[in-house]
Coordinates of C-alpha atoms in Angstrom, one line a residue:
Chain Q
X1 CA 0.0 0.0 0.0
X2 CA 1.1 3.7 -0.8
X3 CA 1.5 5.8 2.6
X4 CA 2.7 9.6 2.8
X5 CA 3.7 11.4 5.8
X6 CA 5.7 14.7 6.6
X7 CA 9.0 12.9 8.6
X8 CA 10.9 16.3 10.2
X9 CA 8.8 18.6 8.0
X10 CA 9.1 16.9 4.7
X11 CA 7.0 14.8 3.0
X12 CA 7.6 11.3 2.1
X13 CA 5.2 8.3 -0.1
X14 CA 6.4 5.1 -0.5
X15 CA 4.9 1.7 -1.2
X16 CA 4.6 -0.4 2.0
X17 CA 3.5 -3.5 3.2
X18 CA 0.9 -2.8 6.1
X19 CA 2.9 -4.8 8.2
X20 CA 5.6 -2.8 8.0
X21 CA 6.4 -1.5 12.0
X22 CA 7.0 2.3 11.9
X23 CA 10.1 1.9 13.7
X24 CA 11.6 -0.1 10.6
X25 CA 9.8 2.8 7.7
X26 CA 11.5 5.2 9.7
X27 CA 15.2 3.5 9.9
X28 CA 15.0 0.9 7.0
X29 CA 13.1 2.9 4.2
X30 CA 14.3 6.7 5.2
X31 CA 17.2 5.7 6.5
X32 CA 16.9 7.8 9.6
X33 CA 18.9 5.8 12.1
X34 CA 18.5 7.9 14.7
X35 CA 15.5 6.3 16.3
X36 CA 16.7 3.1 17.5
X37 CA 15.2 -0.6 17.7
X38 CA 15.6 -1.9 21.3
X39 CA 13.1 -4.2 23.4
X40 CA 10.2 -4.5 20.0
X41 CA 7.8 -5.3 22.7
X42 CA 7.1 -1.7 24.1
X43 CA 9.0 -1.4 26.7
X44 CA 12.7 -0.1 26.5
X45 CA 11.4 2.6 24.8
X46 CA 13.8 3.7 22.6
X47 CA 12.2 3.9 19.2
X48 CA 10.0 6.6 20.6
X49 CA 8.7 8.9 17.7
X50 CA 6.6 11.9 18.0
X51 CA 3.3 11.1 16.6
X52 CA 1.6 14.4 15.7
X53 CA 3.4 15.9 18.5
X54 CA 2.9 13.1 21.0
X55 CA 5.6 10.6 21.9
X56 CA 4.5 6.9 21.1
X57 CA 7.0 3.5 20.5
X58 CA 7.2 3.5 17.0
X59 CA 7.3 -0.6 17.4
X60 CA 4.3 -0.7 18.3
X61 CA 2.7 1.5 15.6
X62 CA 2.2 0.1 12.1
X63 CA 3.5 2.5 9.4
X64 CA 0.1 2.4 7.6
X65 CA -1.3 3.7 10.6
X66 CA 1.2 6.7 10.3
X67 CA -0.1 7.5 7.0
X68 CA -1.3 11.1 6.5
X69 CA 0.4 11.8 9.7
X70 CA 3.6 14.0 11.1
X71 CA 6.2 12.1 12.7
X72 CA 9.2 14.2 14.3
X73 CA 12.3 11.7 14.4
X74 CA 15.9 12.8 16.6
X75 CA 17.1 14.1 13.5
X76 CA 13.9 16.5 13.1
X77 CA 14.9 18.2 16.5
X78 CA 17.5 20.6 15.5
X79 CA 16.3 23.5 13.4
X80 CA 18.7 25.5 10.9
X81 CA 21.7 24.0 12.2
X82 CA 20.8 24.8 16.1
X83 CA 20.8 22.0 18.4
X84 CA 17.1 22.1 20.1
X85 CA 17.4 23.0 24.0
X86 CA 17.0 19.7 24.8
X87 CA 19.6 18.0 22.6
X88 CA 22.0 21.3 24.6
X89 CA 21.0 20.2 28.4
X90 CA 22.2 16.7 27.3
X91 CA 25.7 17.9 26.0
X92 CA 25.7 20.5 29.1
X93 CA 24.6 18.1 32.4
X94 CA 26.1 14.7 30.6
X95 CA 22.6 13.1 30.1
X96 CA 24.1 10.1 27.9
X97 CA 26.5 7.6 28.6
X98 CA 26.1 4.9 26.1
X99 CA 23.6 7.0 23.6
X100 CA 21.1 4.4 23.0
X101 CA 18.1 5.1 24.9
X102 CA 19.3 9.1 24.0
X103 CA 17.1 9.7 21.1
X104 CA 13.7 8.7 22.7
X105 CA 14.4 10.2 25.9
X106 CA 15.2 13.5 23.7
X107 CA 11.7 12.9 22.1
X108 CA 10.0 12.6 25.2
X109 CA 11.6 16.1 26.7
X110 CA 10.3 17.9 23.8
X111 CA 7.3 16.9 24.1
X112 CA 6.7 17.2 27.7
X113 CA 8.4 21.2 27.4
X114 CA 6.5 21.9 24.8
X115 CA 3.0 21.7 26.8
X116 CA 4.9 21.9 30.4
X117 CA 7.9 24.4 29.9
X118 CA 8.3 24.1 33.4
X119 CA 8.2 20.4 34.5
X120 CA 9.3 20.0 38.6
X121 CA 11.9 16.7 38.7
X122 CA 8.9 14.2 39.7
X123 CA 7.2 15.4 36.3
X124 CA 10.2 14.9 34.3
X125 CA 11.0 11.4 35.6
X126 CA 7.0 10.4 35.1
X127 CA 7.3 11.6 31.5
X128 CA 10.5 9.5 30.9
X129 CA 9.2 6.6 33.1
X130 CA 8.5 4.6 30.0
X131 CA 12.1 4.3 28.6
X132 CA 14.4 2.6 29.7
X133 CA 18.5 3.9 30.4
X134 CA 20.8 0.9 31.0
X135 CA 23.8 2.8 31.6
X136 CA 21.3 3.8 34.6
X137 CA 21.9 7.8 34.0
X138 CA 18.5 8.9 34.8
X139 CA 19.9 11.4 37.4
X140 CA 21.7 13.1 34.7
X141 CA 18.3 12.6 32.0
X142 CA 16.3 14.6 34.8
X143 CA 18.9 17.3 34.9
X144 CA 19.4 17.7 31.1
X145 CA 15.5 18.2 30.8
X146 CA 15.6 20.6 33.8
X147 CA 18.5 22.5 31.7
X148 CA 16.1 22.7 28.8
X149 CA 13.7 24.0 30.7
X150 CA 15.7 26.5 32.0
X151 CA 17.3 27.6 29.3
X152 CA 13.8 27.8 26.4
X153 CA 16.2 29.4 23.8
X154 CA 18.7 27.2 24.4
X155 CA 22.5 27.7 24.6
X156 CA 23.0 32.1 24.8
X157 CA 26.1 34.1 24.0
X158 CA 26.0 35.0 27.9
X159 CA 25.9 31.3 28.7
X160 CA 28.7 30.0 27.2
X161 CA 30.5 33.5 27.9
X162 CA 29.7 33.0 31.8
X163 CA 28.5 29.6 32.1
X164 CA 25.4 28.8 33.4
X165 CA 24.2 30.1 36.6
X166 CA 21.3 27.2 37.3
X167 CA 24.7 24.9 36.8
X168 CA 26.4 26.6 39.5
X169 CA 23.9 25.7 42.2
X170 CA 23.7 22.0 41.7
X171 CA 24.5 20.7 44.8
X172 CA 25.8 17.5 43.4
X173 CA 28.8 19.3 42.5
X174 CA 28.8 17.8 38.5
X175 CA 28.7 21.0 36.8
X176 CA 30.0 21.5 33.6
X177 CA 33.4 24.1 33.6
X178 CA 31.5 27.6 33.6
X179 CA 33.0 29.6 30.2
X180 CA 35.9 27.1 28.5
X181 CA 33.4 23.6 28.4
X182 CA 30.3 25.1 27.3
X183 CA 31.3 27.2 25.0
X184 CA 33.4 24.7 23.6
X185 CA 30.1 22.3 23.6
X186 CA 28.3 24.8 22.0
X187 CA 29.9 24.4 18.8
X188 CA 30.8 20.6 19.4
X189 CA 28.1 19.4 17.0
X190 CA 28.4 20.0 13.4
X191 CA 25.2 21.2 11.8
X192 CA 25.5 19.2 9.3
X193 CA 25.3 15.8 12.1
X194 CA 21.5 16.6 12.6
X195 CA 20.1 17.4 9.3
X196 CA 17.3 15.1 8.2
X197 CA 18.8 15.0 4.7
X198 CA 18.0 11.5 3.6
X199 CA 14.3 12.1 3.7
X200 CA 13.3 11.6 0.5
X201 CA 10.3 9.8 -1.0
Chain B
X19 CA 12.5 -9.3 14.7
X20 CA 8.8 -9.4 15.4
X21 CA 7.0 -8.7 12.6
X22 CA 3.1 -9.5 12.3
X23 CA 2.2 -12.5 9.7
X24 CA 0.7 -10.7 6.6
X25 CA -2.6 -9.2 6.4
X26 CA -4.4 -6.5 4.4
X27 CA -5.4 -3.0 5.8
X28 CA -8.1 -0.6 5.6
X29 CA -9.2 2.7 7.4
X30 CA -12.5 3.4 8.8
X31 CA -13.7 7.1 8.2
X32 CA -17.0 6.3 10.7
X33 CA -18.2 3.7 12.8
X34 CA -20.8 2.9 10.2
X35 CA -17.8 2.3 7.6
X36 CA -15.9 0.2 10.1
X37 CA -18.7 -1.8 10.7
X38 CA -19.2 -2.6 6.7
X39 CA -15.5 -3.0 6.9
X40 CA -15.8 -5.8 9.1
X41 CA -18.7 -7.3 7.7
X42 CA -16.7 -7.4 4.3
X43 CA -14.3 -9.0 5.3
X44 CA -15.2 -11.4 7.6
X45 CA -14.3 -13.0 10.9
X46 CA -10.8 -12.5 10.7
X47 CA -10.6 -8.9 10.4
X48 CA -10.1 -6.8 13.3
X49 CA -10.9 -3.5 14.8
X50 CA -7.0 -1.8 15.5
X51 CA -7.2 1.5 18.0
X52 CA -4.3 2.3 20.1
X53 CA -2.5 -1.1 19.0
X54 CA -0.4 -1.8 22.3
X55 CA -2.0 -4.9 22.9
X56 CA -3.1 -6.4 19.6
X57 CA 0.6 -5.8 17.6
X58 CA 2.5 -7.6 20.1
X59 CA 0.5 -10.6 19.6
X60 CA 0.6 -10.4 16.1
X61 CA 4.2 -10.2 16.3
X62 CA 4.4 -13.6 18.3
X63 CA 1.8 -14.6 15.8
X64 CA -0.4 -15.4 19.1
X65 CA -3.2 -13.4 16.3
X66 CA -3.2 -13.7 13.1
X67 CA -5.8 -11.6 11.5
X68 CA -6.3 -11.4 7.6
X69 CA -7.3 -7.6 8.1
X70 CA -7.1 -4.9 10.2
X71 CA -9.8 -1.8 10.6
X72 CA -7.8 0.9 12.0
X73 CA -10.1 3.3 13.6
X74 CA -8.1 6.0 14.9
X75 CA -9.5 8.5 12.5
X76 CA -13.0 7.8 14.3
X77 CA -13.0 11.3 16.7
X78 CA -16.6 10.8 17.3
X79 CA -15.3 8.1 19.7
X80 CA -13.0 10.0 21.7
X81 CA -15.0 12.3 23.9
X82 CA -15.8 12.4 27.9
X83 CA -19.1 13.8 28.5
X84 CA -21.5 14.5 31.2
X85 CA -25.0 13.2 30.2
X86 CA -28.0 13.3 32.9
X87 CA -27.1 10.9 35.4
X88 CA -24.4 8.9 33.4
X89 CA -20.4 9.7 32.2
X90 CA -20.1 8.8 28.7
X91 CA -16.9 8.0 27.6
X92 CA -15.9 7.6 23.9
X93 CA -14.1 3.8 22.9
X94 CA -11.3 5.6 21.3
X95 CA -10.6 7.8 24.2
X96 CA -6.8 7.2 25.0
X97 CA -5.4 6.5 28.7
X98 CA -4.0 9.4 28.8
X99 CA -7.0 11.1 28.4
X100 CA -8.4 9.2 30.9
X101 CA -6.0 10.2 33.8
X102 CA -6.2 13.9 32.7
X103 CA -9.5 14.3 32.9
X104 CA -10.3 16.4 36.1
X105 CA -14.2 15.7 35.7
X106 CA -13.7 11.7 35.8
X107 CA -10.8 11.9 38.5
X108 CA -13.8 13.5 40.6
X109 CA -16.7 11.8 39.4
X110 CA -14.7 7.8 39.6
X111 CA -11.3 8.3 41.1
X112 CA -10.9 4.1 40.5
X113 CA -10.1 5.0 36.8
X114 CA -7.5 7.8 38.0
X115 CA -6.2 5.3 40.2
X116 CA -5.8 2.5 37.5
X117 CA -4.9 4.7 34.9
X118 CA -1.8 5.6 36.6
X119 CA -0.5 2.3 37.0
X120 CA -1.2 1.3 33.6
X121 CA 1.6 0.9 31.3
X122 CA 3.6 3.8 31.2
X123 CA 2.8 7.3 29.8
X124 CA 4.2 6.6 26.2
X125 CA 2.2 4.0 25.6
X126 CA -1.1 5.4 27.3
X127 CA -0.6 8.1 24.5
X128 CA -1.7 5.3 22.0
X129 CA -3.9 2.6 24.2
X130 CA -7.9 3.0 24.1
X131 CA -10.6 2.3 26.9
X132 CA -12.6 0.4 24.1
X133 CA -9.5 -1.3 23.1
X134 CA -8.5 -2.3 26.7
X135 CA -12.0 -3.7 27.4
X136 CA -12.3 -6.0 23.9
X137 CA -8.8 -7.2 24.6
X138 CA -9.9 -8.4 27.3
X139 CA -6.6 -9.3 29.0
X140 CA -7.3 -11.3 32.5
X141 CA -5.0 -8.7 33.9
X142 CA -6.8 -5.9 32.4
X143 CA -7.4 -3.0 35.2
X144 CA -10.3 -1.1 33.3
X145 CA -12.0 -4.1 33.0
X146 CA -12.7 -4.2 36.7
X147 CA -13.1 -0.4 36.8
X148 CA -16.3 -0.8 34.5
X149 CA -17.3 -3.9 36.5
X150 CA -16.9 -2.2 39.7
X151 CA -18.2 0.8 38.5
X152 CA -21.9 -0.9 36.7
X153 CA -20.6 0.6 33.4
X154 CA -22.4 -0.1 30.4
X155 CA -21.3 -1.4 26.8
X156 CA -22.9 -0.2 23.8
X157 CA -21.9 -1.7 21.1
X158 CA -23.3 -1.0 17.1
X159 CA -24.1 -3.4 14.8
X160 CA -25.0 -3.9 11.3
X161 CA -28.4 -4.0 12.6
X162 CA -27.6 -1.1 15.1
X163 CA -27.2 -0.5 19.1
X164 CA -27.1 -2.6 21.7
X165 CA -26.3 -1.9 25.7
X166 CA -24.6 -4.7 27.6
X167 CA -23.9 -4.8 31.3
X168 CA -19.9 -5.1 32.0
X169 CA -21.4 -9.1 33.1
X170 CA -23.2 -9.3 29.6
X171 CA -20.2 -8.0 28.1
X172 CA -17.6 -9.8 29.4
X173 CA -17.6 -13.9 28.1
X174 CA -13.6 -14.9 29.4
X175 CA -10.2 -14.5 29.1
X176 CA -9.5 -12.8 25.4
X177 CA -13.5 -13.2 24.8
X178 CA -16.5 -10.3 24.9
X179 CA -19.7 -10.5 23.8
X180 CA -19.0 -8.4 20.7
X181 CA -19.7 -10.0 17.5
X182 CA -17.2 -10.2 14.6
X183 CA -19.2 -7.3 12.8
X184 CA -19.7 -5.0 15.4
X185 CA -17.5 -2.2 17.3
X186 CA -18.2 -1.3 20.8
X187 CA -18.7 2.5 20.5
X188 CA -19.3 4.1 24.5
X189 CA -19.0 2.8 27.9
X190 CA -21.5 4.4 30.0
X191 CA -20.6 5.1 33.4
X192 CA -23.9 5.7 36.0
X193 CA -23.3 8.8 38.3
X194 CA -24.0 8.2 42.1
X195 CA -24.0 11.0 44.6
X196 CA -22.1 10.3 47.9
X197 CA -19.9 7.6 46.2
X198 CA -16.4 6.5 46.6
X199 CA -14.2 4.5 44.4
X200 CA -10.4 3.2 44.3
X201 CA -8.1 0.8 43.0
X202 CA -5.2 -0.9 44.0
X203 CA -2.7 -3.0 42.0
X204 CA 0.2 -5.6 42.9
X205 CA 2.7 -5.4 39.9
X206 CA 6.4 -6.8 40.0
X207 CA 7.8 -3.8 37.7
X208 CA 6.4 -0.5 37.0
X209 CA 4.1 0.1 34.4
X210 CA 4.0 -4.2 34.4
X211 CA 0.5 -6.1 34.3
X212 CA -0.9 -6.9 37.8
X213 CA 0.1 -10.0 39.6
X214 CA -3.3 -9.2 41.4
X215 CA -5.7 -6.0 42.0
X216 CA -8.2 -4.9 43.4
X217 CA -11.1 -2.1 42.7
X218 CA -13.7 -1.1 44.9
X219 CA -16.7 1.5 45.0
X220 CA -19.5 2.4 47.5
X221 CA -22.0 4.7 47.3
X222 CA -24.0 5.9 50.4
X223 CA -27.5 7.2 51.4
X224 CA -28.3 11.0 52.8
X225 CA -27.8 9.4 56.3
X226 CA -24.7 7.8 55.8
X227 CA -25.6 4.4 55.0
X228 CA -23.9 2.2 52.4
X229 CA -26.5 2.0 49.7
X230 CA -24.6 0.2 47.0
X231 CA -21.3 -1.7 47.3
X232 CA -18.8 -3.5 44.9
X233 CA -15.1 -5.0 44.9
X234 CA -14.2 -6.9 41.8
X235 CA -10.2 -8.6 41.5
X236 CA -8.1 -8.4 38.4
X237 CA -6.3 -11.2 37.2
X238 CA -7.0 -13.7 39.3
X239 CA -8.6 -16.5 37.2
X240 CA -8.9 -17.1 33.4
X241 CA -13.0 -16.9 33.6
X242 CA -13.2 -13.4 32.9
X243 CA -11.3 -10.6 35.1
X244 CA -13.6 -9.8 37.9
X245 CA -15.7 -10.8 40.1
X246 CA -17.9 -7.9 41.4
X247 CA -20.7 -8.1 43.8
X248 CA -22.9 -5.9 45.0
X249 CA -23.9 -6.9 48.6
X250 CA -27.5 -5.1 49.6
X251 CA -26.7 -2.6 52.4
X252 CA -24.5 -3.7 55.1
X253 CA -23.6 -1.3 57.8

């Protein structure tokens, strides 16, 4: 069966067969490895997708049932070259270790800052509480999500002149090096890592 | 990798369509709504359907209103929408209760009531919620509605009363002044199905006297999920 959807803001139609999972359109067809294949049974959550805006385990959707529908993968987050806040608070408060769980976690922040910009820490680990971190960093997920939400426009020129001041009271005492490190990190990405470029139908 | 057996697909763009759908194509299609518990079967080919009806484009299913002296809730109405909801959080706060410990939030984004009662899963929680609760079924037909008790509706494990041709539409959910409800679940892992749980609700007369009461258990035998009673008035 023919299916289009807009995948990061472009559209896409191929011919699929409806038992195609979405998680395998999305990495197999489009190429878009970013969302990764864990658990297939629902759990790990680490193919998580945005569905429309709303974060669902792309194993456990079919692709047909995508169809007419906006999906926003890992590599739709950045825009114009600029890491999304959230992709920042990970770099900033270490929120991966390993990486694998790192794009649905991601996901899942955006969506929960986009209709919560300010999310306590038990609201933050209830949104994620369906994906799974194995390298066990949840401590460091909470705070990259809490860095996003502090920080709405993301990385500013008086952040990574002075570091950041929310940083600086984390009484865990794992801040990032105010000034060299996060201006560095800043820039640590190329652009061109994030861009959704193999979308095509 | 789990990947369903093959089948063909088709969306539904009412419930009248769906149910023509179905009667096209015969016992082995099946409705598909959130998904969550139907896929993973068909990936361990525990269900092997020949088509599926996807009605998530149905959004005359997915509403929670107030109606006289019953809560109607639409069959595609998500989970989610189900623990959000401030009205049926006062009103029932067994489904808040249950809600919360179903799944985990990612996956209540997708899963249905309707879908979670024609599942049917002897460790289903909303299935005992409607029990406890005296919700009602109604289901539509080719040759139209029908209302089933949660009793009528329910025939066993993985088994309702709803025929291959129909889609259960509402669950009705009777209003009751001075009334109480909660539910409790045992589960090994977060977000897991429940070893065992409980639900209960009580309603209570102008002078304090228990007027209605019901406990039903979740997954604690294969004959259907609960076993609510209704014991006339005890002090």
């Amino acid at each position: 069966m023919q299916i289009t959807m807009t995948v990061n803001g472009t559209d896409v139609t191929n011919e699929v067969e409806p038992r195609v999972l979405l998680v395998h359109y999305i990495r197999d067809v489009l190429r878009l490895t970013g969302t990764h294949w864990g658990c297939d049974t629902s759990n790990c959550g680490t193919c998580v997708v945005l569905l429309d805006g709303q974060p669902v385990k792309s194993c456990t959707v079919l692709a047909a049932m995508a169809d007419g529908h906006a999906i926003t993968t890992v590599e739709g987050l950045a825009t114009g070259g600029t890491l999304d806040p959230v992709q920042q608070g990970f770099m900033e408060e270490h929120g991966l270790q390993c990486g694998f769980c790192t794009p649905g976690m991601m996901l899942t922040a955006r969506a929960l800052l986009d209709v919560n910009p300010h999310p306590d820490d038990a609201e933050i680990r209830r949104a994620i509480s369906g994906q799974i971190c194995r390298c066990t960093g949840y401590a460091t997920i909470v705070r990259s999500v809490r860095w996003a939400a502090d920080h709405p426009a993301g990385m500013t020129e008086a952040d990574a002149a002075g570091g950041d001041p929310s940083a600086l009271d984390d009484s865990a005492g794992t801040t990032t090096d105010p000034g060299g490190a996060a201006a560095e990190a800043a820039h640590a990405i190329p652009a061109a890592q994030t861009e959704p470029e193999e979308v095509t139908a | 990798m789990q990947i369903p057996a093959p089948f063909e697909y088709a969306r539904a763009d009412t419930v009248d369509d769906a149910i023509a759908l179905l009667a096209r194509h015969g016992p082995e299609a099946r409705i598909i709504a959130g998904g969550h518990s139907l896929l993973p079967m068909m990936k361990l080919r525990l269900a092997r359907p020949e088509w599926l009806i996807d009605i998530n484009d149905l959004f005359e299913l997915d509403f929670v209103l107030r109606d006289g002296d019953r809560l109607r809730i639409g069959a595609l109405t998500r989970h989610t929408t189900l623990l959000e909801s401030t009205e049926i959080a006062a009103l029932f706060p067994i489904v808040a209760d249950a809600e919360r410990v179903i799944a985990d939030p990612v996956v209540r984004n997708r899963g249905t009531i309707g879908g979670s009662l024609c599942q049917a899963d002897p460790a289903e929680d909303l299935a005992t919620v409607c029990d406890v609760l005296g919700a009602e079924a109604i289901v539509r037909g080719p040759s139209g509605e029908r209302m089933l008790t949660m009793t009528e509706f329910h025939r066993g494990a993985y088994e309702t009363a709803v025929a291959a041709d129909e889609v259960l539409c509402e669950v009705r959910i009777p209003i009751r002044s001075r009334s109480g409800s909660a539910y409790e679940k045992v589960e090994r892992r977060v977000g897991d199905w429940a070893v065992a749980a409980a639900g209960a609700a009580l309603s209570f007369a102008e002078d304090g006297t228990i007027v209605e009461a019901s406990v039903g258990l979740t997954a604690v035998g294969l004959d259907g999920t609960v076993g609510a009673v209704t014991e006339p008035a005890p002090r």
